[in-house]
Short mmCIF file of C-alpha atoms in Angstrom, two decimals:
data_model
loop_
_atom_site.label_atom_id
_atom_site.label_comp_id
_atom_site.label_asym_id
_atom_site.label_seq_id
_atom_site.Cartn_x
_atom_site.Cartn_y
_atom_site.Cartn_z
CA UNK A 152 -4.47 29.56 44.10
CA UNK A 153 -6.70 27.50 45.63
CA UNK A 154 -5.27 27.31 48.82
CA UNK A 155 -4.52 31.20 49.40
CA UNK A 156 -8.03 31.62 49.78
CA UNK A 157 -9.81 32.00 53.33
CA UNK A 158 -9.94 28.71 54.79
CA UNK A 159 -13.92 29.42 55.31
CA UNK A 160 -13.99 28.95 51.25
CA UNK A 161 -10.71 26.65 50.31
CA UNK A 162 -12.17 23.97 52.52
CA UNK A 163 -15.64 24.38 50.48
CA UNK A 164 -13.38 22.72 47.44
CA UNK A 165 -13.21 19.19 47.10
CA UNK A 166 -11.14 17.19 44.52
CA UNK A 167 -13.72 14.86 42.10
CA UNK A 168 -11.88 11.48 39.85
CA UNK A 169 -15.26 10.90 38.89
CA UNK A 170 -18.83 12.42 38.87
CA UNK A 171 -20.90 12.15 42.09
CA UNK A 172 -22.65 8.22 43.09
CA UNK A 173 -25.58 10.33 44.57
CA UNK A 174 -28.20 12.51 43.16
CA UNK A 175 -26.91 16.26 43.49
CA UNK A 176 -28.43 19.48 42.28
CA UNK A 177 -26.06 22.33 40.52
CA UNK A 178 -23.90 23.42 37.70
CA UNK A 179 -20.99 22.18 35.53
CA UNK A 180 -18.89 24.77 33.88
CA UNK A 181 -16.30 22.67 31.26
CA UNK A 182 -14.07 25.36 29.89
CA UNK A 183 -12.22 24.22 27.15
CA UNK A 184 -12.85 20.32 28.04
CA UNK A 185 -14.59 18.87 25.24
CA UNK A 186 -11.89 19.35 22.48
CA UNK A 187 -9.38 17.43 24.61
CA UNK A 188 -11.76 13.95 24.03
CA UNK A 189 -9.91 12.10 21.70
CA UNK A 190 -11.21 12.05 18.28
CA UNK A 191 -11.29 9.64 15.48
CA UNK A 192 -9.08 10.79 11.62
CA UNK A 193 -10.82 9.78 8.60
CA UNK A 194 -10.90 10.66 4.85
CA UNK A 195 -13.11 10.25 2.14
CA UNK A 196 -11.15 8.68 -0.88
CA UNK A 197 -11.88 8.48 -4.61
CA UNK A 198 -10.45 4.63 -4.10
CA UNK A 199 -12.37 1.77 -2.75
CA UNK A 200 -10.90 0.20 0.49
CA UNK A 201 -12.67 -2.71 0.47
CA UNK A 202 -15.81 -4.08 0.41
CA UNK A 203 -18.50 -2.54 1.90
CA UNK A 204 -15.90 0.25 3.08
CA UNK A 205 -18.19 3.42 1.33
CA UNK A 206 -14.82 5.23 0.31
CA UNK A 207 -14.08 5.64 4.18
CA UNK A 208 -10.71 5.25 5.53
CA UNK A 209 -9.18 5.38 8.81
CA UNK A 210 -6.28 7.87 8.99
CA UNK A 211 -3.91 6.08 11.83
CA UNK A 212 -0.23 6.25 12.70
CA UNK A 213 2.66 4.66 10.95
CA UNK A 214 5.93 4.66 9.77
CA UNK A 215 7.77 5.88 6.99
CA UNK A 216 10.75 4.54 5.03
CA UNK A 217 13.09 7.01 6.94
CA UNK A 218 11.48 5.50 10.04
CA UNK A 219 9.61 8.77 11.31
CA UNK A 220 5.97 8.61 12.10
CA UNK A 221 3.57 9.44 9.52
CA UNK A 222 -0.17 9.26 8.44
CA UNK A 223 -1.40 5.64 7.13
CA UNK A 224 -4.61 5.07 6.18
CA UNK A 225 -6.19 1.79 7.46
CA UNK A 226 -10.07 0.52 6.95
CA UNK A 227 -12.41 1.78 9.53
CA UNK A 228 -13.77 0.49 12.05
CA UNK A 229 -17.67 0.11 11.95
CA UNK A 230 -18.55 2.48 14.76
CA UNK A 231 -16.45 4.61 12.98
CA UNK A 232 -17.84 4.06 9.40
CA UNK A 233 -21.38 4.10 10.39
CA UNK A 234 -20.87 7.39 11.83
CA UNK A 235 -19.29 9.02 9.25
CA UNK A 236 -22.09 7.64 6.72
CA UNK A 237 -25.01 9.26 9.01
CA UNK A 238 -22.88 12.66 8.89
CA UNK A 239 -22.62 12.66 5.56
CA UNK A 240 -26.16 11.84 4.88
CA UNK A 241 -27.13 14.68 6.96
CA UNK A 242 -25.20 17.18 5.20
CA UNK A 243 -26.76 19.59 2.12
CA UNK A 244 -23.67 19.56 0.28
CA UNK A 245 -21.57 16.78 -0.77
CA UNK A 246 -17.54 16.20 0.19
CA UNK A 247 -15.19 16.36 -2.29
CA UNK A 248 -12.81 13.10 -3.16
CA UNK A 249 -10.02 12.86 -0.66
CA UNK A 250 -12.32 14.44 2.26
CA UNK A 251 -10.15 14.96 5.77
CA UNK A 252 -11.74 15.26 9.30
CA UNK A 253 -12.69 13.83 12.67
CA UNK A 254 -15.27 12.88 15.31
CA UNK A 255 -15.53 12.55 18.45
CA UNK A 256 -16.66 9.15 19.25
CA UNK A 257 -16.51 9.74 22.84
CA UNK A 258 -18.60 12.65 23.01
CA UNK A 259 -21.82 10.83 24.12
CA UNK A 260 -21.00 8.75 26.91
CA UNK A 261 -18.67 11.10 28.33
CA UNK A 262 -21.87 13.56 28.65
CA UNK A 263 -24.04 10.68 29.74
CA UNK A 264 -21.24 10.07 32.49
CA UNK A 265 -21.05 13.13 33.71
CA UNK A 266 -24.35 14.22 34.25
CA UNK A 267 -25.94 10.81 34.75
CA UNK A 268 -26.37 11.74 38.50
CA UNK A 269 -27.08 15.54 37.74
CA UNK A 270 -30.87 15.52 39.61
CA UNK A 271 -31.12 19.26 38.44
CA UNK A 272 -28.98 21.55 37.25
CA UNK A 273 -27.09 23.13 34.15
CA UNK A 274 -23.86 21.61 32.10
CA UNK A 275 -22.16 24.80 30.46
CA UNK A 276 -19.81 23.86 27.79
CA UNK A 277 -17.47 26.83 26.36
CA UNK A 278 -14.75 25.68 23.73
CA UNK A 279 -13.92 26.59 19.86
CA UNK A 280 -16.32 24.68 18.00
CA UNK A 281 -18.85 24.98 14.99
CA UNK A 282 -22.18 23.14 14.50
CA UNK A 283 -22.43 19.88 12.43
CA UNK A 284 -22.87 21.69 8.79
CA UNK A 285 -20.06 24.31 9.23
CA UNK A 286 -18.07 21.85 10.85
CA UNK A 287 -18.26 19.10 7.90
CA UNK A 288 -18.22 22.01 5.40
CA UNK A 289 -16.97 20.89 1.60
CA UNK A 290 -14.58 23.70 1.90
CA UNK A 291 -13.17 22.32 5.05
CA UNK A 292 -11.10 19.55 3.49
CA UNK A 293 -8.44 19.06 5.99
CA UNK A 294 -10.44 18.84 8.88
CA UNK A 295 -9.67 21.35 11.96
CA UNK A 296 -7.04 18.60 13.77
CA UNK A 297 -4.50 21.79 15.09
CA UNK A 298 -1.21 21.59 17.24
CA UNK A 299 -0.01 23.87 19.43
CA UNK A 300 3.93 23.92 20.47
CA UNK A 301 5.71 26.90 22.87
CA UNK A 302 2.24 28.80 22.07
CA UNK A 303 2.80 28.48 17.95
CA UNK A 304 0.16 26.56 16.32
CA UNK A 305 1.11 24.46 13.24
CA UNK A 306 -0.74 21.32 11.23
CA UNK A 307 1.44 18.72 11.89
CA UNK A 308 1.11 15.98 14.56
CA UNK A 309 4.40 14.44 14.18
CA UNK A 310 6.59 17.31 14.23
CA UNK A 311 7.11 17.25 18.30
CA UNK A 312 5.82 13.50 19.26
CA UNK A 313 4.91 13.76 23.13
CA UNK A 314 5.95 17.50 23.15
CA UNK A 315 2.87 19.13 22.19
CA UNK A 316 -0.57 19.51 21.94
CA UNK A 317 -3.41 18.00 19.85
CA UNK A 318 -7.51 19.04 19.66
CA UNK A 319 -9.34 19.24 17.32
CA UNK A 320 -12.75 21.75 17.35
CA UNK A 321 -15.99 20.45 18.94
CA UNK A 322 -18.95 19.58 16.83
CA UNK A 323 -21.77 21.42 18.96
CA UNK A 324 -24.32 19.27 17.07
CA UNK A 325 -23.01 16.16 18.18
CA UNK A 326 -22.56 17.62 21.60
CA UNK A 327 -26.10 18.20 21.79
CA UNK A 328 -26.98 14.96 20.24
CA UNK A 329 -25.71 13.57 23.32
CA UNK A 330 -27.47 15.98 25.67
CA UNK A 331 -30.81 14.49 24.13
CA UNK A 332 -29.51 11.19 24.18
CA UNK A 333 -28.80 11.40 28.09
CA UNK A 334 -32.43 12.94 28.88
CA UNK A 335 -31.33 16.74 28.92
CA UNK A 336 -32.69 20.00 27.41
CA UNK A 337 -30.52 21.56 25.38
CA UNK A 338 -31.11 25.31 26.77
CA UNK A 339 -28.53 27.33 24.76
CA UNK A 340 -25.91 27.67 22.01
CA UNK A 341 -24.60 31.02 20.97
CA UNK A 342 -20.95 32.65 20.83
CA UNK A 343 -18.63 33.74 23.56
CA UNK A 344 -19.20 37.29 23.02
CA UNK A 345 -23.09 37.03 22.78
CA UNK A 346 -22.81 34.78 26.48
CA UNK A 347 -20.88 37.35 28.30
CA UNK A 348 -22.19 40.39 27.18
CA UNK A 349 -25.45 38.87 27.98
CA UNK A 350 -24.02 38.41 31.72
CA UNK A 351 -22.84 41.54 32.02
CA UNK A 352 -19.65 41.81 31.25
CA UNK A 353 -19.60 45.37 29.71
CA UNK A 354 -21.09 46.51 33.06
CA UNK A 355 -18.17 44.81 34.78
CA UNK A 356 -15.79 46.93 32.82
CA UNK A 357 -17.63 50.09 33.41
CA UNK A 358 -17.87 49.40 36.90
CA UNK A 359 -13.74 49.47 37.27
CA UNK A 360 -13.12 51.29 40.78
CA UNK A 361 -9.96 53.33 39.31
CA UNK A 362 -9.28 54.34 35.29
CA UNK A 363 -6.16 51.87 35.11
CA UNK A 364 -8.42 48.73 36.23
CA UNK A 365 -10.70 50.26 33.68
CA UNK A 366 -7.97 50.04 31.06
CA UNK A 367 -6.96 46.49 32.21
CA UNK A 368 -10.46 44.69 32.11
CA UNK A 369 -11.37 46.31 28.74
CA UNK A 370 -8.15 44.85 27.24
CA UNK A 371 -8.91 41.55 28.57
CA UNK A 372 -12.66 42.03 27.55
CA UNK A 373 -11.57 42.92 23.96
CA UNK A 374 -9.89 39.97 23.30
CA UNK A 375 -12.89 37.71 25.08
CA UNK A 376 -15.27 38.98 22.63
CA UNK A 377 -13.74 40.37 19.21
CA UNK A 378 -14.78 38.32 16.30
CA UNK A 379 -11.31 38.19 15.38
CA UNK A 380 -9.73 36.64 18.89
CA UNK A 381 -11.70 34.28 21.03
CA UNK A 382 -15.44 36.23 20.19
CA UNK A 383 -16.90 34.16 17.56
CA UNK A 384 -14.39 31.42 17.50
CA UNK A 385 -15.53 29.75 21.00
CA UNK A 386 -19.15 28.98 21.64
CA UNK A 387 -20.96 28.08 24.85
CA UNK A 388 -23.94 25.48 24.38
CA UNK A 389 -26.07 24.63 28.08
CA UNK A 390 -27.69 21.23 28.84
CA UNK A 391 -29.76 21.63 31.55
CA UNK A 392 -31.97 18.74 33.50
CA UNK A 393 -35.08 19.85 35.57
CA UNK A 394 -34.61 23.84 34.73
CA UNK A 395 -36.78 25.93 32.90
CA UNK A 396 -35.62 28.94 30.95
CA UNK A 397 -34.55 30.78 29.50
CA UNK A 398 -31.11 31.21 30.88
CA UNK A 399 -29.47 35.00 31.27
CA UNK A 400 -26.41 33.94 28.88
CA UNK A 401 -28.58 33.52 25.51
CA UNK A 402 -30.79 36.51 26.07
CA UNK A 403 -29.04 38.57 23.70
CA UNK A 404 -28.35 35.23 21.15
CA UNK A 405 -29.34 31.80 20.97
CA UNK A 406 -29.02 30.39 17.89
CA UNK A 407 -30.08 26.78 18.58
CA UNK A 408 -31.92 26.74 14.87
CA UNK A 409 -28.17 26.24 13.56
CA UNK A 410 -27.64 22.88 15.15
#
């Protein structure tokens, strides 16, 4: 798509393996990025693992009788356990025995990285996500670890080994746990719908040249910002370094207090 643009703007794009070595000034937009960082299984069980272990297990890979894959839990690791101890101290309700979620270990230096050269400028992050007390819920015992094969979405990891996909939802409070651990502001964190409409996107829609282009953009709209599709489900957080706000996309919502 790229390259059917006017050469005057496809040669503007350049191809990045890694974040800039020099100081640069601008904007990151990661759409649907951070949920593809690997994340770490664990459970909280009624049994002891071990000593020292806190109830925490590792929920790895292994083998069953039959010889198909299946879940096995192994002890943690201590990055791993330490974590899940501060998250669970920070939460006002307790978990349940036999507890089932994930983090993202990886979160914070991948943020670090990528904006470590970032002189000033905005990281926009937009993916389905929840902050830290919805996310670790009590109610939420199985975690939100989801699969997606030929567009279905389904629970179980080892149903199509190499064939489909595996996220799990982002942990906003983490995410901007790393923002203030890499020196940034966190400027923003509201829901898909609230960002766009706050840009403008209803007056993009009314602003159709012709009735079917109308039709066509509201359709799209609609599902961009009904609670029930991608509305409420995605949310956009900003990290900005050496900008002062407030920023047009949380002017209708910004609901930082829920981090």
């Amino acid at each position: 798509l790229i390259a059917t643009l006017p050469a005057t703007l496809a040669d503007r794009v350049e191809w990045l393996d890694a974040p800039p070595a020099q100081p640069w000034q601008g904007m990151i937009v990661a759409n649907e990025v951070l949920d593809a960082l690997p994340v770490e299984c664990f459970a909280w069980r009624r049994e002891q693992t071990g000593a020292g272990s806190d109830h925490i297990v590792a929920r790895g890979v292994g083998l069953d009788d039959a010889g198909e894959l299946c879940w096995r839990d192994a002890p943690p690791s201590a990055a791993l356990a330490d974590e899940v101890v501060r998250i669970r101290a920070s939460l006002p309700l307790p978990w349940p025995d036999d507890y089932e979620s994930e983090l993202c270990l990886r979160a914070a230096p991948w943020v670090a990285t990528l904006t470590q050269t970032m002189q000033r400028g905005v990281a926009l992050f937009i993916d389905y996500g929840l902050p830290r007390r919805e996310y670790y819920h009590p109610s939420r015992i199985a975690g939100t670890l989801r699969c997606h094969h030929r567009h279905r979405a389904h629970d179980d990891p080892f149903a199509h080994p190499g064939l489909e996909d595996i996220t799990a939802w982002v942990d906003f409070t983490r995410v901007a746990e790393a923002g203030d651990a890499a020196d940034l502001d966190v400027l923003g964190y509201t829901t898909q719908a609230a960002l766009l409409l706050s840009l403008g996107l209803d007056a993009a829609v009314a602003d159709s040249p012709d009735e079917s282009t109308r039709v066509r953009r509201a359709n799209q709209a609609r599902q961009l910002v009904m609670p029930t599709q991608m509305g409420e489900t995605f949310k956009a957080m900003a990290l900005g370094r050496g900008v002062e706000g407030p920023l047009r996309g949380f002017a209708l919502q910004n609901s930082l207090g829920r981090l």
